[in-house]
Coordinates of C-alpha atoms and ligand atoms in Angstrom, one line a residue:
X10 CA 19.4 11.2 -11.5
X11 CA 23.0 11.8 -12.5
X12 CA 25.9 13.0 -10.4
X13 CA 27.8 16.3 -10.8
X14 CA 31.0 17.6 -9.5
X15 CA 33.1 20.7 -9.9
X16 CA 36.5 21.8 -8.7
X17 CA 38.5 25.0 -8.7
X18 CA 41.9 25.2 -6.9
X19 CA 45.6 24.8 -7.2
X20 CA 45.5 21.1 -8.2
X21 CA 44.8 19.7 -11.6
X22 CA 41.0 19.6 -11.9
X23 CA 40.5 16.4 -14.0
X24 CA 41.9 13.9 -11.5
X25 CA 39.8 15.5 -8.7
X26 CA 36.7 15.4 -10.8
X27 CA 37.3 11.7 -11.7
X28 CA 37.8 11.0 -8.0
X29 CA 34.5 12.7 -7.1
X30 CA 32.6 11.1 -10.0
X31 CA 33.7 7.6 -8.8
X32 CA 31.9 8.3 -5.5
X33 CA 28.8 9.4 -7.4
X34 CA 28.6 6.6 -10.0
X35 CA 25.8 5.1 -7.9
X36 CA 23.7 8.0 -9.2
X37 CA 24.0 7.0 -12.8
X38 CA 26.6 5.1 -14.9
X39 CA 25.7 5.0 -18.5
X40 CA 28.2 7.7 -19.6
X41 CA 30.4 10.4 -18.1
X42 CA 32.3 13.5 -19.1
X43 CA 34.4 16.5 -17.9
X44 CA 35.1 20.0 -19.1
X45 CA 38.2 21.8 -17.9
X46 CA 39.3 25.4 -18.4
X47 CA 42.9 25.8 -19.5
X48 CA 44.6 28.8 -20.9
X49 CA 41.4 30.6 -21.8
X50 CA 39.9 27.6 -23.5
X51 CA 37.4 25.0 -22.3
X52 CA 38.4 21.4 -23.3
X53 CA 36.0 18.5 -22.9
X54 CA 36.1 14.7 -22.9
X55 CA 33.0 12.5 -22.6
X56 CA 32.4 8.8 -23.2
X57 CA 29.6 6.3 -23.2
X58 CA 29.9 3.5 -20.6
X59 CA 31.2 3.4 -17.0
X60 CA 33.5 6.0 -15.6
X61 CA 36.5 3.7 -16.2
X62 CA 36.1 4.4 -19.9
X63 CA 36.5 8.2 -19.3
X64 CA 39.4 7.5 -16.9
X65 CA 41.2 5.4 -19.6
X66 CA 40.5 8.0 -22.3
X67 CA 42.0 10.8 -20.3
X68 CA 44.8 8.7 -18.7
X69 CA 43.4 9.3 -15.2
X70 CA 42.7 13.0 -16.1
X71 CA 46.3 13.8 -17.1
X72 CA 45.4 14.6 -20.8
X73 CA 43.0 17.3 -19.7
X74 CA 45.1 20.0 -18.0
X75 CA 43.7 22.9 -16.1
X76 CA 42.7 23.8 -12.5
X77 CA 39.0 24.6 -12.9
X78 CA 36.4 22.1 -14.2
X79 CA 33.1 20.3 -14.0
X80 CA 32.2 16.6 -14.4
X81 CA 29.1 14.5 -14.8
X82 CA 28.0 10.8 -14.5
X83 CA 24.8 10.2 -16.3
X84 CA 21.6 8.2 -16.0
X85 CA 19.8 8.9 -19.3
X86 CA 16.4 10.6 -19.2
X87 CA 16.3 12.5 -22.5
X88 CA 18.1 10.8 -25.2
X89 CA 19.9 7.4 -25.1
X90 CA 23.3 6.9 -23.5
X91 CA 25.6 8.1 -26.3
X92 CA 28.7 10.2 -26.4
X93 CA 26.7 13.1 -27.9
X94 CA 24.1 13.0 -25.2
X95 CA 26.6 12.7 -22.4
X96 CA 27.4 15.8 -20.4
X97 CA 28.9 18.5 -20.4
X98 CA 26.8 20.3 -22.9
X99 CA 27.9 23.5 -24.7
X100 CA 26.7 26.6 -26.4
X101 CA 27.5 26.9 -30.1
X102 CA 30.9 28.6 -29.6
X103 CA 31.9 26.1 -26.9
X104 CA 32.5 29.0 -24.5
X105 CA 30.0 27.9 -21.9
X106 CA 29.9 24.3 -20.5
X107 CA 27.1 22.9 -18.3
X108 CA 26.5 19.7 -16.3
X109 CA 23.0 19.0 -15.1
X110 CA 21.1 16.7 -12.8
X111 CA 17.4 17.0 -13.0
X112 CA 14.8 17.6 -15.7
X113 CA 13.9 20.8 -17.6
X114 CA 10.2 20.2 -18.0
X115 CA 9.6 23.0 -20.5
X116 CA 12.7 22.2 -22.6
X117 CA 10.8 21.5 -25.8
X118 CA 9.2 24.9 -25.8
X119 CA 12.5 26.6 -24.9
X120 CA 14.3 24.6 -27.6
X121 CA 11.8 25.6 -30.3
X122 CA 12.2 29.3 -29.3
X123 CA 16.0 29.0 -29.4
X124 CA 15.9 27.2 -32.8
X125 CA 13.7 29.9 -34.2
X126 CA 16.5 32.3 -33.2
X127 CA 19.1 30.3 -35.0
X128 CA 20.5 28.1 -32.2
X129 CA 21.6 24.7 -33.4
X130 CA 21.2 21.6 -31.2
X131 CA 23.4 18.6 -31.4
X132 CA 22.0 16.3 -28.7
X133 CA 18.6 15.0 -27.7
X134 CA 19.0 16.2 -24.1
X135 CA 17.0 18.8 -22.2
X136 CA 20.3 20.0 -20.7
X137 CA 21.6 21.5 -24.0
X138 CA 18.8 24.0 -23.8
X139 CA 20.5 25.4 -20.7
X140 CA 23.8 26.0 -22.5
X141 CA 22.1 27.8 -25.4
X142 CA 19.9 29.8 -23.1
X143 CA 23.0 31.0 -21.1
X144 CA 24.5 32.0 -24.4
X145 CA 21.4 34.0 -25.3
X146 CA 21.4 35.9 -22.0
X147 CA 25.2 36.2 -21.5
X148 CA 26.5 39.8 -21.9
X149 CA 29.5 39.5 -19.7
X150 CA 28.0 38.7 -16.3
X151 CA 27.6 35.0 -15.6
X152 CA 25.4 35.7 -12.6
X153 CA 23.0 37.8 -14.6
X154 CA 22.8 35.2 -17.4
X155 CA 22.2 32.4 -14.9
X156 CA 19.4 34.2 -13.0
X157 CA 17.7 35.1 -16.3
X158 CA 17.9 31.4 -17.4
X159 CA 16.5 30.3 -14.0
X160 CA 13.5 32.5 -14.5
X161 CA 12.8 30.7 -17.8
X162 CA 13.3 27.1 -16.8
X163 CA 10.6 24.9 -15.2
X164 CA 11.6 21.6 -13.6
X165 CA 14.5 20.5 -11.4
X166 CA 18.1 21.2 -11.8
X167 CA 21.4 21.1 -10.1
X168 CA 24.0 22.7 -12.4
X169 CA 27.7 23.1 -12.6
X170 CA 28.7 25.8 -15.1
X171 CA 31.9 27.2 -16.4
X172 CA 32.4 30.3 -18.7
X173 CA 35.5 30.6 -20.9
X174 CA 35.5 34.3 -20.3
X175 CA 35.7 33.7 -16.5
X176 CA 38.3 31.0 -16.2
X177 CA 38.8 31.6 -12.5
X178 CA 35.2 30.9 -11.5
X179 CA 32.8 28.0 -11.5
X180 CA 29.1 28.4 -10.8
X181 CA 26.7 26.1 -9.1
X182 CA 22.9 26.4 -9.2
X183 CA 20.2 24.4 -7.5
X184 CA 16.5 23.9 -7.7
X185 CA 14.9 20.6 -6.5
X186 CA 18.0 18.5 -7.2
X187 CA 20.6 18.1 -4.5
X188 CA 23.8 20.1 -4.6
X189 CA 26.4 20.8 -2.0
X190 CA 29.5 23.1 -2.0
X191 CA 32.7 22.3 -0.1
X192 CA 35.4 24.6 1.0
X193 CA 38.9 23.2 1.5
X194 CA 42.5 24.3 1.7
X195 CA 43.1 22.5 -1.6
X196 CA 40.4 24.5 -3.4
X197 CA 36.6 24.7 -3.6
X198 CA 34.2 22.0 -4.8
X199 CA 30.6 21.3 -5.8
X200 CA 29.0 17.9 -5.8
X201 CA 25.6 16.1 -5.8
X202 CA 26.5 14.3 -2.6
X203 CA 28.9 14.4 0.3
X204 CA 31.1 11.4 -0.4
X205 CA 32.4 13.0 -3.7
X206 CA 34.2 15.7 -1.8
X207 CA 34.9 14.1 1.6
X208 CA 38.5 13.4 0.7
X209 CA 39.1 17.2 0.6
X210 CA 36.8 18.6 3.2
X211 CA 34.1 18.0 5.9
X212 CA 32.9 21.6 5.7
X213 CA 29.9 21.6 3.5
X214 CA 27.3 24.1 2.5
X215 CA 23.9 22.6 1.6
X216 CA 22.4 24.7 -1.2
X217 CA 18.8 25.7 -1.0
X218 CA 16.3 26.0 -3.8
X219 CA 17.0 28.8 -6.3
X220 CA 20.4 29.5 -4.9
X221 CA 23.6 30.2 -6.9
X222 CA 27.1 29.8 -5.7
X223 CA 30.2 31.4 -7.3
X224 CA 33.4 29.5 -6.5
X225 CA 36.9 30.9 -7.0
X226 CA 40.1 29.3 -5.9
X227 CA 39.8 30.8 -2.4
X228 CA 36.3 32.1 -2.0
X229 CA 32.7 31.0 -2.2
X230 CA 29.8 33.5 -2.6
X231 CA 26.2 32.6 -2.5
X232 CA 23.4 34.5 -4.3
X233 CA 19.6 34.3 -4.5
X234 CA 17.7 34.5 -7.8
X235 CA 17.6 38.3 -7.5
X236 CA 21.4 38.4 -7.5
X237 CA 21.5 39.4 -3.8
X238 CA 24.3 38.0 -1.8
X239 CA 23.4 35.4 0.9
X240 CA 25.0 34.5 4.2
X241 CA 25.3 30.7 4.6
X242 CA 26.8 28.6 7.4
X243 CA 28.7 25.4 6.6
X244 CA 27.7 22.1 8.2
X245 CA 30.5 19.8 9.6
X246 CA 30.1 16.3 8.2
X247 CA 30.6 13.8 11.1
X248 CA 31.2 10.6 9.2
X249 CA 34.4 9.9 7.3
X250 CA 35.4 8.6 3.9
X251 CA 35.8 5.0 5.1
X252 CA 32.0 5.0 5.5
X253 CA 31.7 5.5 1.8
X254 CA 34.3 3.0 0.7
X255 CA 34.1 -0.8 0.3
X256 CA 36.4 -1.6 3.2
X257 CA 37.5 -5.0 1.8
X258 CA 34.1 -6.2 0.7
X259 CA 33.6 -7.1 -3.0
X260 CA 30.5 -4.9 -3.2
X261 CA 29.0 -2.1 -1.2
X262 CA 25.8 -4.1 -0.9
X263 CA 27.5 -6.8 1.1
X264 CA 29.3 -4.2 3.3
X265 CA 26.0 -2.5 3.9
X266 CA 24.2 -5.8 4.7
X267 CA 26.9 -6.3 7.4
X268 CA 26.5 -2.8 8.6
X269 CA 22.9 -3.4 9.6
X270 CA 23.5 -4.2 13.3
X271 CA 25.3 -0.9 13.7
X272 CA 22.9 1.1 11.7
X273 CA 20.0 -0.2 13.7
X274 CA 21.8 0.4 17.0
X275 CA 22.6 4.0 15.9
X276 CA 19.0 4.6 15.0
X277 CA 17.4 3.2 18.1
X278 CA 19.9 4.0 20.9
X279 CA 19.5 7.8 21.0
X280 CA 15.7 7.3 21.1
X281 CA 15.6 5.0 24.1
X282 CA 16.1 6.7 27.5
X283 CA 15.5 5.4 30.9
X284 CA 13.2 2.7 29.6
X285 CA 11.1 5.1 27.6
X286 CA 10.9 6.0 23.9
X287 CA 12.0 9.6 23.5
X288 CA 11.6 11.1 19.9
X289 CA 12.2 14.8 20.4
X290 CA 12.4 15.5 16.7
X291 CA 8.8 14.3 16.4
X292 CA 7.9 17.8 17.7
X293 CA 4.5 16.5 18.8
X294 CA 2.9 16.8 22.3
X295 CA 1.2 13.8 23.8
X296 CA -2.1 15.6 23.1
X297 CA -1.3 15.9 19.5
X298 CA -0.3 12.3 19.3
X299 CA -3.6 11.3 20.9
X300 CA -5.5 13.4 18.3
X301 CA -4.0 11.7 15.2
X302 CA -7.0 10.3 13.3
X303 CA -5.2 8.7 10.5
X304 CA -1.7 8.1 9.2
X305 CA -0.7 8.0 5.6
X306 CA 2.7 6.5 4.8
X307 CA 4.0 7.6 1.4
X308 CA 7.2 6.4 -0.3
X309 CA 8.7 4.6 -3.3
X310 CA 10.4 1.2 -3.8
X311 CA 11.8 -0.4 -0.7
X312 CA 10.9 2.6 1.4
X313 CA 7.3 1.9 0.4
X314 CA 7.8 -1.7 1.5
X315 CA 9.1 -0.4 4.9
X316 CA 5.8 1.5 5.0
X317 CA 3.8 -1.6 4.4
X318 CA 5.4 -3.2 7.4
X319 CA 4.8 0.1 9.2
X320 CA 1.1 -0.2 8.5
X321 CA 0.8 -3.6 10.1
X322 CA 2.8 -2.5 13.1
X323 CA 1.2 0.9 13.7
X324 CA -2.3 -0.3 13.2
X325 CA -1.7 -3.5 15.3
X326 CA 0.1 -1.8 18.1
X327 CA -1.3 1.8 18.2
X328 CA -4.7 1.1 16.7
X329 CA -4.5 4.1 14.4
X330 CA -5.8 3.6 10.8
X331 CA -2.9 3.6 8.4
X332 CA -2.9 3.9 4.6
X333 CA 0.3 3.2 2.7
X334 CA 0.6 4.7 -0.7
X335 CA 3.1 4.8 -3.5
X336 CA 4.2 8.4 -3.8
X337 CA 3.7 8.3 -7.5
X338 CA 0.0 7.4 -7.0
X339 CA -0.6 9.5 -3.9
X340 CA 0.5 12.7 -5.6
X341 CA -2.1 12.5 -8.3
X342 CA -5.1 11.0 -6.6
X343 CA -6.3 14.0 -4.6
X344 CA -6.0 12.2 -1.2
X345 CA -8.4 13.2 1.6
X346 CA -6.3 14.8 4.3
X347 CA -6.8 17.2 7.1
X348 CA -4.9 18.6 10.2
X349 CA -5.5 15.5 12.2
X350 CA -3.8 13.3 9.5
X351 CA -0.1 12.6 10.0
X352 CA 1.7 12.0 6.7
X353 CA 4.9 10.0 7.0
X354 CA 7.2 10.3 4.0
X355 CA 9.9 7.6 4.0
X356 CA 13.0 8.1 1.9
X357 CA 16.7 7.0 2.1
X358 CA 17.9 9.7 -0.2
X359 CA 15.4 12.4 0.8
X360 CA 15.5 13.4 -2.9
X361 CA 13.0 11.0 -4.6
X362 CA 11.0 13.2 -6.9
X363 CA 7.6 11.5 -6.4
X364 CA 8.0 11.4 -2.6
X365 CA 8.9 15.1 -2.5
X366 CA 5.9 15.9 -4.7
X367 CA 3.7 13.8 -2.4
X368 CA 5.0 15.7 0.6
X369 CA 4.2 19.0 -1.0
X370 CA 0.7 17.8 -1.9
X371 CA 0.0 16.8 1.7
X372 CA 1.5 19.9 3.2
X373 CA -0.6 22.1 0.9
X374 CA -3.7 20.3 2.4
X375 CA -2.7 21.2 5.9
X376 CA -1.4 17.8 7.2
X377 CA 1.6 17.5 9.4
X378 CA 4.5 15.9 7.6
X379 CA 7.0 13.6 9.3
X380 CA 10.0 12.6 7.2
X381 CA 11.8 9.4 7.9
X382 CA 15.0 10.2 6.0
X383 CA 18.6 9.0 5.9
X384 CA 20.4 11.8 4.1
X385 CA 20.9 14.8 6.4
X386 CA 19.9 18.1 4.8
X387 CA 18.1 16.5 1.8
X388 CA 15.0 18.1 0.3
X389 CA 12.5 15.9 2.1
X390 CA 14.3 16.5 5.4
X391 CA 14.2 20.2 4.8
X392 CA 10.6 20.4 3.7
X393 CA 9.0 18.1 6.2
X394 CA 7.6 19.6 9.4
X395 CA 9.7 17.2 11.4
X396 CA 12.4 14.8 10.6
X397 CA 13.2 11.4 12.1
X398 CA 16.7 10.7 10.8
X399 CA 17.7 7.1 10.3
X400 CA 21.3 6.9 11.1
X401 CA 22.3 4.3 8.5
X402 CA 25.3 6.3 7.2
X403 CA 26.0 6.6 3.5
X404 CA 24.4 3.9 1.5
X405 CA 26.1 3.5 -1.9
X406 CA 24.7 0.2 -3.4
X407 CA 21.6 0.9 -5.5
X408 CA 19.8 -1.9 -3.8
X409 CA 19.0 -0.6 -0.3
X410 CA 19.6 -2.8 2.7
X411 CA 20.8 -1.0 5.8
X412 CA 18.6 2.1 5.1
X413 CA 15.6 -0.1 4.7
X414 CA 16.4 -1.8 8.0
X415 CA 16.7 1.5 9.8
X416 CA 13.4 2.6 8.3
X417 CA 11.8 -0.5 9.9
X418 CA 13.4 0.4 13.3
X419 CA 12.2 4.0 13.0
X420 CA 8.6 2.8 12.4
X421 CA 8.8 0.4 15.4
X422 CA 9.9 3.3 17.6
X423 CA 7.1 5.5 16.3
X424 CA 4.5 2.7 16.9
X425 CA 5.8 2.1 20.4
X426 CA 5.8 5.8 21.2
X427 CA 2.2 6.3 19.8
X428 CA 1.0 3.1 21.5
X429 CA 2.4 4.2 24.9
X430 CA 0.9 7.7 24.6
X431 CA -2.5 6.4 23.4
X432 CA -2.6 3.6 26.1
X433 CA -2.8 0.7 23.7
X434 CA 0.1 -1.0 25.2
X435 CA 1.0 -1.2 28.9
X436 CA 4.3 0.0 30.4
X437 CA 5.3 -3.6 31.0
X438 CA 4.7 -4.5 27.3
X439 CA 6.7 -1.4 26.3
X440 CA 9.6 -2.5 28.5
X441 CA 9.6 -5.9 27.0
X442 CA 9.4 -4.5 23.5
X443 CA 12.3 -2.2 24.1
X444 CA 14.4 -5.2 25.3
X445 CA 13.5 -7.1 22.2
X446 CA 14.2 -4.2 20.0
X447 CA 17.7 -3.8 21.5
X448 CA 18.4 -7.5 20.8
X449 CA 17.8 -7.1 17.1
X450 CA 21.4 -6.1 16.1
X451 CA 22.8 -9.1 17.9
X452 CA 20.3 -11.4 16.3
X453 CA 21.1 -10.0 12.9
X454 CA 24.8 -10.7 13.5
X455 CA 23.8 -14.2 14.3
X456 CA 21.8 -14.6 11.0
X457 CA 24.7 -13.1 9.0
X458 CA 26.7 -16.1 10.1
X459 CA 24.6 -18.3 7.8
X460 CA 25.8 -16.6 4.7
X461 CA 27.6 -19.7 3.4
X462 CA 24.5 -21.9 3.7
X463 CA 22.5 -19.3 1.8
X464 CA 25.1 -18.9 -0.9
X465 CA 25.1 -22.7 -1.5
X466 CA 21.3 -22.6 -1.7
X467 CA 21.2 -19.5 -3.9
X468 CA 23.7 -21.1 -6.4
X469 CA 20.9 -23.6 -7.3
X470 CA 18.8 -20.8 -8.7
X471 CA 21.2 -19.0 -11.0
X472 CA 19.3 -20.2 -14.1
X473 CA 15.8 -19.6 -12.7
X474 CA 13.3 -17.7 -14.8
X475 CA 10.8 -16.8 -12.1
X476 CA 10.9 -16.9 -8.3
X477 CA 7.8 -16.3 -6.2
X478 CA 7.7 -15.0 -2.6
X479 CA 4.7 -15.6 -0.4
X480 CA 3.5 -14.7 3.1
X481 CA 0.6 -13.3 5.1
X482 CA 0.4 -10.1 7.1
X483 CA 3.8 -8.9 8.1
X484 CA 5.3 -11.8 6.2
X485 CA 3.6 -10.5 3.0
X486 CA 5.2 -7.1 3.7
X487 CA 8.7 -8.7 3.8
X488 CA 8.0 -10.8 0.8
X489 CA 7.5 -7.6 -1.2
X490 CA 10.9 -6.5 -0.2
X491 CA 12.6 -9.9 -0.7
X492 CA 11.1 -10.0 -4.2
X493 CA 12.2 -6.5 -5.2
X494 CA 15.7 -7.1 -3.8
X495 CA 16.1 -10.2 -5.9
X496 CA 14.7 -8.9 -9.2
X497 CA 16.5 -5.5 -9.1
X498 CA 19.9 -7.0 -8.9
X499 CA 19.6 -10.5 -10.4
X500 CA 17.2 -9.6 -13.3
X501 CA 15.2 -12.8 -12.5
X502 CA 11.5 -12.2 -12.7
X503 CA 10.0 -12.3 -9.3
X504 CA 6.7 -11.5 -7.7
X505 CA 5.5 -11.3 -4.1
X506 CA 2.0 -12.6 -3.3
X507 CA -0.2 -12.5 -0.2
X508 CA -0.2 -16.3 0.3
X509 CA -4.0 -16.4 0.5
X510 CA -4.3 -14.7 -2.9
X511 CA -2.4 -17.5 -4.7
X512 CA -5.5 -19.5 -5.5
X513 CA -7.1 -16.5 -7.2
X514 CA -4.9 -16.8 -10.3
X515 CA -1.2 -16.9 -9.6
X516 CA -1.0 -20.6 -8.7
X517 CA -1.4 -21.3 -12.4
X518 CA 2.2 -20.1 -12.8
X519 CA 3.6 -22.8 -10.5
X520 CA 5.0 -25.8 -12.3
X521 CA 7.6 -28.4 -11.7
X522 CA 10.7 -26.9 -10.1
X523 CA 9.3 -23.3 -9.7
X524 CA 11.2 -21.7 -6.8
X525 CA 8.9 -20.3 -4.1
X526 CA 10.2 -18.5 -1.0
X527 CA 7.7 -18.6 1.8
X528 CA 7.9 -16.5 4.9
X529 CA 6.1 -17.7 8.1
X530 CA 6.9 -15.7 11.2
X531 CA 3.4 -14.8 12.4
X532 CA 2.3 -17.5 14.8
X533 CA -1.5 -17.0 14.2
X534 CA -1.0 -17.3 10.4
X535 CA 1.5 -20.1 10.4
X536 CA -0.9 -23.0 9.7
X537 CA -2.6 -20.9 7.0
X538 CA 0.6 -20.3 5.1
X539 CA 1.7 -24.0 5.6
X540 CA -1.5 -24.9 3.7
X541 CA -0.5 -22.5 0.9
X542 CA 3.0 -24.1 0.8
X543 CA 1.4 -27.5 0.5
X544 CA -0.6 -26.3 -2.4
X545 CA 2.4 -25.0 -4.4
X546 CA 4.5 -28.1 -3.5
X547 CA 1.8 -30.4 -4.7
X548 CA 2.2 -28.6 -8.1
X549 CA 6.0 -29.1 -8.1
X550 CA 7.3 -25.9 -6.4
X551 CA 10.7 -26.0 -4.9
X552 CA 10.3 -24.3 -1.5
X553 CA 12.5 -22.2 0.7
X554 CA 11.0 -21.1 4.0
X555 CA 12.0 -18.5 6.5
X556 CA 10.4 -19.2 9.8
X557 CA 10.8 -19.0 13.6
X558 CA 13.2 -21.3 15.4
X559 CA 10.3 -23.2 17.1
X560 CA 8.8 -24.4 13.8
X561 CA 11.1 -27.3 13.0
X562 CA 8.0 -29.1 11.7
X563 CA 8.2 -26.9 8.6
X564 CA 10.9 -29.2 7.3
X565 CA 8.3 -31.7 6.2
X566 CA 7.0 -29.1 3.8
X567 CA 10.1 -27.3 2.6
X568 CA 13.3 -28.0 0.6
X569 CA 15.4 -25.4 2.5
X570 CA 14.7 -23.7 5.8
X571 CA 16.1 -20.6 7.4
X572 CA 15.3 -20.3 11.1
X573 CA 15.0 -16.9 12.8
X574 CA 15.8 -16.2 16.4
X575 CA 12.9 -15.4 18.7
X576 CA 11.7 -11.8 18.8
X577 CA 8.5 -9.8 19.2
X578 CA 6.0 -10.7 16.4
X579 CA 6.0 -7.0 15.3
X580 CA 9.8 -7.0 14.7
X581 CA 10.2 -10.2 12.7
X582 CA 10.7 -8.4 9.4
X583 CA 14.0 -7.0 10.7
X584 CA 15.3 -10.6 10.9
X585 CA 13.5 -12.2 8.0
X586 CA 15.0 -9.6 5.6
X587 CA 18.5 -10.8 6.3
X588 CA 18.3 -14.2 4.5
X589 CA 16.3 -12.6 1.8
X590 CA 19.0 -9.9 1.2
X591 CA 21.7 -12.5 1.2
X592 CA 19.8 -14.8 -1.2
X593 CA 19.3 -11.9 -3.7
X594 CA 23.0 -10.9 -3.3
X595 CA 24.3 -14.4 -4.0
X596 CA 22.0 -15.1 -6.9
X597 CA 23.2 -11.9 -8.5
X598 CA 26.8 -12.6 -7.7
X599 CA 26.5 -16.1 -9.1
X600 CA 25.1 -14.8 -12.3
X601 CA 28.2 -12.6 -12.6
X602 CA 26.3 -9.3 -12.4
X603 CA 27.4 -5.9 -11.0
X604 CA 25.6 -6.2 -7.8
X605 CA 26.0 -2.5 -6.8
X606 CA 25.0 -1.0 -10.1
X607 CA 22.1 -3.0 -11.6
X608 CA 21.2 -2.1 -15.2
X609 CA 18.8 0.8 -15.9
X610 CA 18.7 1.8 -12.2
X611 CA 20.2 4.6 -10.1
X612 CA 20.3 5.2 -6.4
X613 CA 18.5 8.4 -6.2
X614 CA 15.4 8.9 -8.4
X615 CA 15.2 12.6 -8.7
X616 CA 13.0 12.5 -11.8
X617 CA 9.4 11.6 -11.9
Ligands
LIG1211 O1 15.8 7.3 -1.7 P1 14.5 6.6 -1.5 O2 14.4 5.8 -0.3 O3 13.3 7.6 -1.6 O4 14.4 5.6 -2.7 C1 13.2 4.9 -3.0 C2 13.4 3.8 -4.0 O5 13.9 4.4 -5.2 C3 14.4 2.8 -3.5 O6 14.0 2.2 -2.3 C4 14.6 1.7 -4.6 O7 13.4 0.9 -4.7 C5 15.8 0.8 -4.2 N1 16.5 0.5 -5.4 C6 15.4 -0.5 -3.7 O8 16.5 -1.3 -3.4

């Protein structure tokens, strides 16, 4: 996790670094720091807590003069969030400063070796090893020292480095953690993610694994680990800064909830042409699609929940067996894969460590990998055989909303494409599904109009200790997501259960007043779930239901009802998720929590 930035140019570096770090705070926010080169000396400030503490401490950066520097916002992995463990980290003579995102897996071994040579460590971090190792190998050439250190480190790292002896240079290094370099008329920059530098430039170089960049005020040179110069082409970023700003909303999460109609439209429109599903980036012939014997969907968190929906939709529609696995499990369970297996890796960030490792495991076994990814140029996008980009735009809030919704849309499109090729749906059915898919954005807008009602209802649960979500089939898949959304931002314990499973243990947790959210959108399962609702109500549960508009009879069995507009039964989760997202948001808001930055979490989980 963690966010890094670097700047070298004509302007004062510290305000630029603070500005960039503010855009990266979603990556970690337990401490922050900066190091700036000034008059042949590196000066550093770091502070525990949110970025505003560092801002206040440096008076907006003004107390840290100098035009070349590096900055960091941390999500602690090694060592608790303290000033000492905050980045940057230094060598003993404070002549080399390092900021790091990633994990150095062999740091203990390296640390022991360095200590035996007399190096003294002050922090508990793995990063400090890098600073001392650089010191050990530095004999005047930063590039030489960096490559030697790269040869010795195992794990993942995106680094920003400054050397006191080279005050007109900053260095960037990347392996398995994201890092970009931007060239602008105001100077050159490095960052973990595009929004951090978008104010200065749209011209961005995506660094590849084991690449090094040397930035001066007016030049950028790239090298490989053998110190050979590399030619790299910049990418023009098409979206602008407003996409990464709150735009009048109190929290990014609410803005992103409201951006869902557009995100879904942007994801589906380019793939619907003349009444057909066209997914060129799939890179598969109809024959290859017909030969798929099995699909694995691998992902983490909400992306995994999108995968659970994908399983029901792909199996139901295209009649292909689908297994959904948590990436952290898949990567270690020696899965049975072959060339006829399609592995779909879903990830908003494209940098999730477990998902990336699962991708590599599947690739090594010869399967074709399709990435469903939001961040262009991310590791999963680059390593997958083919990439289906979800065009959700930048998602800043730690709790995913619009990226999740576009993942659902991507899975529907894939299922429709596969079904059409394999002949499991007719052309007429496809035409009708396309129409229903295209209506989803408008229907979501309609549902967003109920936010006041949901807020009033949510306010009744601010003191709840536990909230349960139940559903069957696709309704179970969306219950998983509703429950995660609620618990991650409200800190209320919540669990999702397949409604039919309640009787096998969980129902003993239901007592007078226990809130239960029941989702019933699948017609053939409606009566079954109603029975489960009756069972929990009999035991005192307070029930909110999310169901189709034709089921007004549900009111007999519920304390609060959210009706969904009519859609294809495979697409209901795209609608059901809206009240669940709003419910989670308003409960967290009502509890006075920082909705966008829940405790202990970070947006991009680049460590195992
Ligand atoms: O970037 P990814 O989609 O790979 O991230 C996966 C999960 O970490 C992510 O969905 C997480 O569960 C979110 N906080 C959920 O809102």
